[in-house]
XYZ file of C-alpha atoms in Angstrom:
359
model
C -57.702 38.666 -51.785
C -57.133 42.268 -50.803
C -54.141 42.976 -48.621
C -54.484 42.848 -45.184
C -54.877 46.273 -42.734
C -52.580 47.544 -40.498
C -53.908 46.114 -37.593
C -55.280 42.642 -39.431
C -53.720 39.185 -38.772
C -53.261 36.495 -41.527
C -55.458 33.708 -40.407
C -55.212 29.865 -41.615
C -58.034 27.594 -39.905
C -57.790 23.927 -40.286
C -60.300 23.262 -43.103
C -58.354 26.000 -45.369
C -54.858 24.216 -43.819
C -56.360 20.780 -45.244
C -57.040 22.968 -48.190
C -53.841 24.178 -49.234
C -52.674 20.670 -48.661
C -55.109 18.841 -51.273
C -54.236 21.453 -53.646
C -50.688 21.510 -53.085
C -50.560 17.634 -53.025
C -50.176 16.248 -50.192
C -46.276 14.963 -51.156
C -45.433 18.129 -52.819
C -46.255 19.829 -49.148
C -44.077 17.588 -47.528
C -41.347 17.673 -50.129
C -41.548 22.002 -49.762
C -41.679 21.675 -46.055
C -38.493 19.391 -46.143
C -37.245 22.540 -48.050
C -37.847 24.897 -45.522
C -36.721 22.960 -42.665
C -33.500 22.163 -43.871
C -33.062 25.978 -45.103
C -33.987 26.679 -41.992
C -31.527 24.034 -39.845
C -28.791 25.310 -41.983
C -29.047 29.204 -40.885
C -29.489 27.529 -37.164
C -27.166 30.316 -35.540
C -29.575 32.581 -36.535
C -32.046 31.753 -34.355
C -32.719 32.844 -30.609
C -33.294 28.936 -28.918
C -34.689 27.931 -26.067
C -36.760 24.589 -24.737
C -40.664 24.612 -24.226
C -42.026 25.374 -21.545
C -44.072 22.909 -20.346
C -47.021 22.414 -17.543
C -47.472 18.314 -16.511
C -50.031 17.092 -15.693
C -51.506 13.429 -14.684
C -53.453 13.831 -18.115
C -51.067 15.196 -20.063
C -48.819 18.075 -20.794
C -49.156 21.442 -22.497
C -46.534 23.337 -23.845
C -45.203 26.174 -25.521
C -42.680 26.264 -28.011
C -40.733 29.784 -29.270
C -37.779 30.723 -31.549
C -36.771 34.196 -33.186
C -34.576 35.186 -35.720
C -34.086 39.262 -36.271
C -36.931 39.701 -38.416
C -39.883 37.120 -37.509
C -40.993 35.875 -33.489
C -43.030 32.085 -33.569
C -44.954 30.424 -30.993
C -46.662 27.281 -31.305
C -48.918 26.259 -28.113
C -49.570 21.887 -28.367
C -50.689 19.394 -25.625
C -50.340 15.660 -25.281
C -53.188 13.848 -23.737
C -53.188 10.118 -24.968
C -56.460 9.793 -22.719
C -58.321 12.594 -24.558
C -59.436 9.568 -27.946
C -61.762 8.399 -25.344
C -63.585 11.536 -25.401
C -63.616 11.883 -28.841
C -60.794 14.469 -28.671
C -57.602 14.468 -30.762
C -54.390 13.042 -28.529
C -52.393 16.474 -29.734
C -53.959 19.585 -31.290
C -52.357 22.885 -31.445
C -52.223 26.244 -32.841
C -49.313 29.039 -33.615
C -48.134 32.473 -34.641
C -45.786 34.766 -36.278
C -45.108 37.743 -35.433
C -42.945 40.954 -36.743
C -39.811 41.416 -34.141
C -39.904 44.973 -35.312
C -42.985 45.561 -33.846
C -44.014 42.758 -32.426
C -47.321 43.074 -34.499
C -48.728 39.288 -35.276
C -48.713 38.413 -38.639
C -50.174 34.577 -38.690
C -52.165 32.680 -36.981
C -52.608 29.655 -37.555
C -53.968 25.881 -36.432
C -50.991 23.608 -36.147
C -52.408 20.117 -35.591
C -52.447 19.244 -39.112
C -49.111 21.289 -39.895
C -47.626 19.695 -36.809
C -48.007 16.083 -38.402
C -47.079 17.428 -41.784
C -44.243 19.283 -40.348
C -42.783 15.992 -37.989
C -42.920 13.863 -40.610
C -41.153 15.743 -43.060
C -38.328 16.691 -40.506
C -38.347 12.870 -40.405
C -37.736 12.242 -43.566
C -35.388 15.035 -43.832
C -33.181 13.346 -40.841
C -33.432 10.262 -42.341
C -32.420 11.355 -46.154
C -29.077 12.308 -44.645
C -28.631 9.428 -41.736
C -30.155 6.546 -42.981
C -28.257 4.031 -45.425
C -28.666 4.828 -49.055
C -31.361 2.906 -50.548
C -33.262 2.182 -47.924
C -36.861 1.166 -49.232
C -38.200 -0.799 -46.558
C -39.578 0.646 -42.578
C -41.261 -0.540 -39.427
C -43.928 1.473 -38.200
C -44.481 1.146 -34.663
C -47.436 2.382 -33.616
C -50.182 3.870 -36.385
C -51.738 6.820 -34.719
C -52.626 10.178 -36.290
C -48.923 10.825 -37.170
C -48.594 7.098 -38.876
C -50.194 8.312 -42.329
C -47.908 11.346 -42.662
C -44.759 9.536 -41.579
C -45.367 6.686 -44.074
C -46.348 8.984 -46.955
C -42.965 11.192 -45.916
C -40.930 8.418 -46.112
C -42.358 7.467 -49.349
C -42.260 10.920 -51.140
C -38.338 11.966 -50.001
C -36.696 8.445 -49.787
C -38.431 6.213 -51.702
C -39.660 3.908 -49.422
C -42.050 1.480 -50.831
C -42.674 -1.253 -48.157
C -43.972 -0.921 -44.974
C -44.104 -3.422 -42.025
C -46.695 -1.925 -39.460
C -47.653 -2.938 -36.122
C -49.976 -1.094 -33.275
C -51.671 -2.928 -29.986
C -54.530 -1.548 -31.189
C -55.546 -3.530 -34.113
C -58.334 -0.979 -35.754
C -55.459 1.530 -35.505
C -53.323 -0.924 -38.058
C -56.663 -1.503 -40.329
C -56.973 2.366 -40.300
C -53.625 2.574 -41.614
C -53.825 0.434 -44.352
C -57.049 1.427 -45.535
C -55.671 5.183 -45.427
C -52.425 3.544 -47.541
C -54.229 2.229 -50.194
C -54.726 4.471 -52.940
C -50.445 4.571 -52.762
C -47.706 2.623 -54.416
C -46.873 1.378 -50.888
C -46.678 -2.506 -49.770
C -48.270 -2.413 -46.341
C -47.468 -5.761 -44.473
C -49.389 -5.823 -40.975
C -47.555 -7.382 -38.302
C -48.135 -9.456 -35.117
C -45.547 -7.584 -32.686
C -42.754 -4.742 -32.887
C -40.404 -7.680 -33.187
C -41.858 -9.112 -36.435
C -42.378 -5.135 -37.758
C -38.614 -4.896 -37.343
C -37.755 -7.638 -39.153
C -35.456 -6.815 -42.510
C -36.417 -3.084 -41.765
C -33.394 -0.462 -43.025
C -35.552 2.091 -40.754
C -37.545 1.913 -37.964
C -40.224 4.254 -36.770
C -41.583 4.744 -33.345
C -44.627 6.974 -32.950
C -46.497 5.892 -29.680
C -47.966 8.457 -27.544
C -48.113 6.620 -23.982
C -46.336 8.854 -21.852
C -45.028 6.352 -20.181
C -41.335 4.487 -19.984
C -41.636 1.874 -22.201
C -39.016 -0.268 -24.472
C -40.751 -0.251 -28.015
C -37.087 -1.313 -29.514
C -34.736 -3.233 -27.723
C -31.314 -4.542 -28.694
C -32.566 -7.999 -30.001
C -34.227 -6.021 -32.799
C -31.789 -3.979 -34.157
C -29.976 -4.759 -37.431
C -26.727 -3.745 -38.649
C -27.181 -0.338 -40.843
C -30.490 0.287 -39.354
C -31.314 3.929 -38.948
C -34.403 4.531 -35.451
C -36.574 7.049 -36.235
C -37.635 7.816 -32.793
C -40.549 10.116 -33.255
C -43.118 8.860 -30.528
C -44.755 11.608 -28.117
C -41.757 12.784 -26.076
C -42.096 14.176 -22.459
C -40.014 13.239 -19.061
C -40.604 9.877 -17.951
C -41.617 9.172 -21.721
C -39.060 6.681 -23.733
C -39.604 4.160 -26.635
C -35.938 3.324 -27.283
C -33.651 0.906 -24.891
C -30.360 2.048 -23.270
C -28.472 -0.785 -25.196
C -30.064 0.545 -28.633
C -28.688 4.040 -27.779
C -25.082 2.798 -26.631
C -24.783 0.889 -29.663
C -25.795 3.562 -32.241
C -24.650 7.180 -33.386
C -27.482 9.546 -31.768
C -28.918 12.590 -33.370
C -30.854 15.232 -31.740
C -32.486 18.737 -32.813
C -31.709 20.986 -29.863
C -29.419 18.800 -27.211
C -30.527 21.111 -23.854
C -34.492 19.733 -24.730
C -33.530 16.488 -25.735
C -31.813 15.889 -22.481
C -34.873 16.382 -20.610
C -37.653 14.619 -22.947
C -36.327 12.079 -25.719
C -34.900 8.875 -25.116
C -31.462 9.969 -24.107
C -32.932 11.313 -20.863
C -32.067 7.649 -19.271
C -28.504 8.138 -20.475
C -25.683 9.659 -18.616
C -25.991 13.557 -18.686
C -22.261 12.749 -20.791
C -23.459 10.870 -23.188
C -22.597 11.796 -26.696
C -25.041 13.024 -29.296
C -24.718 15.109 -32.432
C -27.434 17.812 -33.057
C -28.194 17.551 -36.442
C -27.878 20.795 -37.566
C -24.253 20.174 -37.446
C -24.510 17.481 -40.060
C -26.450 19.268 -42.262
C -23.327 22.232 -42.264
C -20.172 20.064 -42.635
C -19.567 20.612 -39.119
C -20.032 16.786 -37.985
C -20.282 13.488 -39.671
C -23.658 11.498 -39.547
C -23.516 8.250 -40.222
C -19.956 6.414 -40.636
C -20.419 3.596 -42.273
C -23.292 1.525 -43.653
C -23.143 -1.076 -40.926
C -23.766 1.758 -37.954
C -26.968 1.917 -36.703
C -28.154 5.442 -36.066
C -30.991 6.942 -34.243
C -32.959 10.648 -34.703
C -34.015 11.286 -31.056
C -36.537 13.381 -32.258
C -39.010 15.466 -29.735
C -39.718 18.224 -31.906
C -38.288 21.735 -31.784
C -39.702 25.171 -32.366
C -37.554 25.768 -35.029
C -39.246 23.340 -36.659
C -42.270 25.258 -36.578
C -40.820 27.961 -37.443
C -40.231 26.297 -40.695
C -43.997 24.968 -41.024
C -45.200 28.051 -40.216
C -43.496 30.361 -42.911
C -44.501 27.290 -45.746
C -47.758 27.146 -44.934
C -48.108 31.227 -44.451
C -46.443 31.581 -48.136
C -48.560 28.505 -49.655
C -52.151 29.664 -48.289
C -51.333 33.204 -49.294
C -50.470 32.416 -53.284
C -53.574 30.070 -53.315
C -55.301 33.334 -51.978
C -56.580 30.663 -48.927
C -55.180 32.916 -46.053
C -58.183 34.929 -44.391
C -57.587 37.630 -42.214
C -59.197 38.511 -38.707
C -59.021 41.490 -36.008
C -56.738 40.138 -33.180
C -55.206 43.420 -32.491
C -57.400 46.636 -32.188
C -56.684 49.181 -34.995
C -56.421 52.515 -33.169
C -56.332 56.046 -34.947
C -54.729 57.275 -32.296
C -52.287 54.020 -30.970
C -52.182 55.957 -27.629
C -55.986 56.009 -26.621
C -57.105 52.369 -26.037
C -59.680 53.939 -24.313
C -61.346 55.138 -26.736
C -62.471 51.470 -27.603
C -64.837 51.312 -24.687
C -66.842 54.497 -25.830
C -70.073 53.330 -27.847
C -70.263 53.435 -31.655
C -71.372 56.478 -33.337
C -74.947 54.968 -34.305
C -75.566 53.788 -30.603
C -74.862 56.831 -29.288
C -77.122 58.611 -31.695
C -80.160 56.133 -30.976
C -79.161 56.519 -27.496
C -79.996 60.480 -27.455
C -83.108 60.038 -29.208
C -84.214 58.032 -26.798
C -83.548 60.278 -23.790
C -85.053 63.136 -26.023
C -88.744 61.413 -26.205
C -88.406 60.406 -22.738
């Protein structure tokens, strides 16, 4: 593919995304986008950080999410609208950029619906490689959505995970699943309730999208040495966890100023004590202290993370020559006469004389 002009973006749409995936392989994307996320997490001072903006609705919420270091600017735009299956409509879709901070020219753009799930599972797995007890093999699934295939398959590619106890009030969601399962080395065990799910479980997994308060886990479920993988659509007025499961574990967190407002410790005293995990990851802070602690990853998602997804999937679809390029910028000759896109093409204004000459 030739290199891109000036004024041309880098452009991944979601049929070459799911492209660079299949020929990637699907657990070697996750396993690289692991890489870049905790690259990424370990230069976290780097980074200009803020939380989302986001605009509520009673349908749902849409957000944006941006983070700079000195060289590259990234935006991803994603809603949450649990109603929007009934329409046919994805529950989250979403798109993103990069962008030079030296010119603030755009570089990428790209869908991030598929990235997204690629991208939260593997920062679950990545969390979890570090927090969880060694060894774990075996996790509860709670809830099997679109993110339930790409958490499972994370687990299974960066921790070795190889059983599965899943669970859903929606029982086609849990035969979707396990259909979707089947071609890997996975034991899938479908269960009658969260409680059953949670059973013998070394981790636990929340991904429900209700944005709703809710208790998905409460403290007659938890284990000793059980790590929560809190990963469930996050929003104010949106929990999955209990307050006892949080006061009775070490809590984890990506960027603590979001987290207050949208994850589960947003019931919790504005002093209660979490660790954001970028601070493990550097020596900075212990995670987990023994392998009878429970700990939880609070996660809500963070635009570093994207950040991360972004650059992978950028470098991957350009060395499989599957990045296409389009004009989302004007190229100017001269860069101060915008104008001068409003005056009519050479050919129409030729046509345009003849006319008026045989008038």
């Amino acid at each position: 593919m030739s290199t891109p002009r000036r004024n041309e973006t880098g452009f991944l749409s979601p049929a070459r995304a799911a492209e660079v995936v299949r020929r990637v392989g699907l657990a070697n994307c996750l396993r690289g986008m692991a890489d870049c996320l905790e690259a990424d997490y370990r230069r976290w001072q780097d980074f200009d950080k803020s939380a989302r903006t986001a605009s509520h609705s009673p349908d749902g919420v849409i957000e944006l999410m941006p983070v700079a270091d000195q060289q590259t600017y990234a935006f991803k735009y994603v809603n949450g609208h649990p109603r929007n299956t009934q329409d046919g409509m994805a529950t989250v879709m979403a798109f993103g950029a990069l962008a030079s901070v030296r010119t603030g020219a755009p570089l990428f753009l790209s869908e991030l619906t598929l990235t997204t799930a690629l991208r939260t599972a593997a920062m679950s797995a990545l969390a979890a490689r570090v927090l969880a007890r060694p060894g774990s093999r075996t996790m509860a699934l709670i809830g099997n959505g679109a993110q339930s295939e790409f958490q499972a398959l994370a687990f299974h590619a960066l921790l070795g995970v190889d059983t599965l106890r899943i669970f859903d009030t929606d029982p086609a969601a849990m035969l979707k699943l396990a259909a979707n399962l089947r071609p890997w080395k996975l034991r899938v065990h479908v269960c009658a309730s969260a409680e059953e799910a949670a059973q013998s479980a070394d981790i636990v997994t929340t991904a429900t999208a209700d944005k709703a308060r809710a208790t998905i886990v409460h403290p007659g479920m938890v284990e000793p040495g059980m790590h929560i993988n809190a990963v469930g659509g996050d929003c104010p007025g949106k929990t999955e966890l209990h307050p006892g499961v949080l006061r009775g574990s070490a809590v984890f967190v990506e960027y603590e100023p979001q987290t207050r407002v949208e994850g589960d410790i947003q019931q919790m005293p504005a002093d209660f004590p979490v660790t954001e995990f970028w601070r493990v990851l550097t020596s900075q802070a212990p995670g987990r202290a023994s392998d009878a602690q429970v700990t939880v990853f609070d996660s809500v998602g963070f635009a570093l993370e994207d950040y991360s997804a972004l650059r992978y999937m950028h470098g991957m679809a350009r060395d499989l020559h599957l990045l296409d390029t389009i004009d989302l910028v004007p190229g100017l000759p001269d860069p101060k006469n915008l104008y001068a896109l409003l005056r009519p093409a050479p050919a129409t204004t030729a046509a345009h004389t003849a006319v008026l000459e045989n008038a």
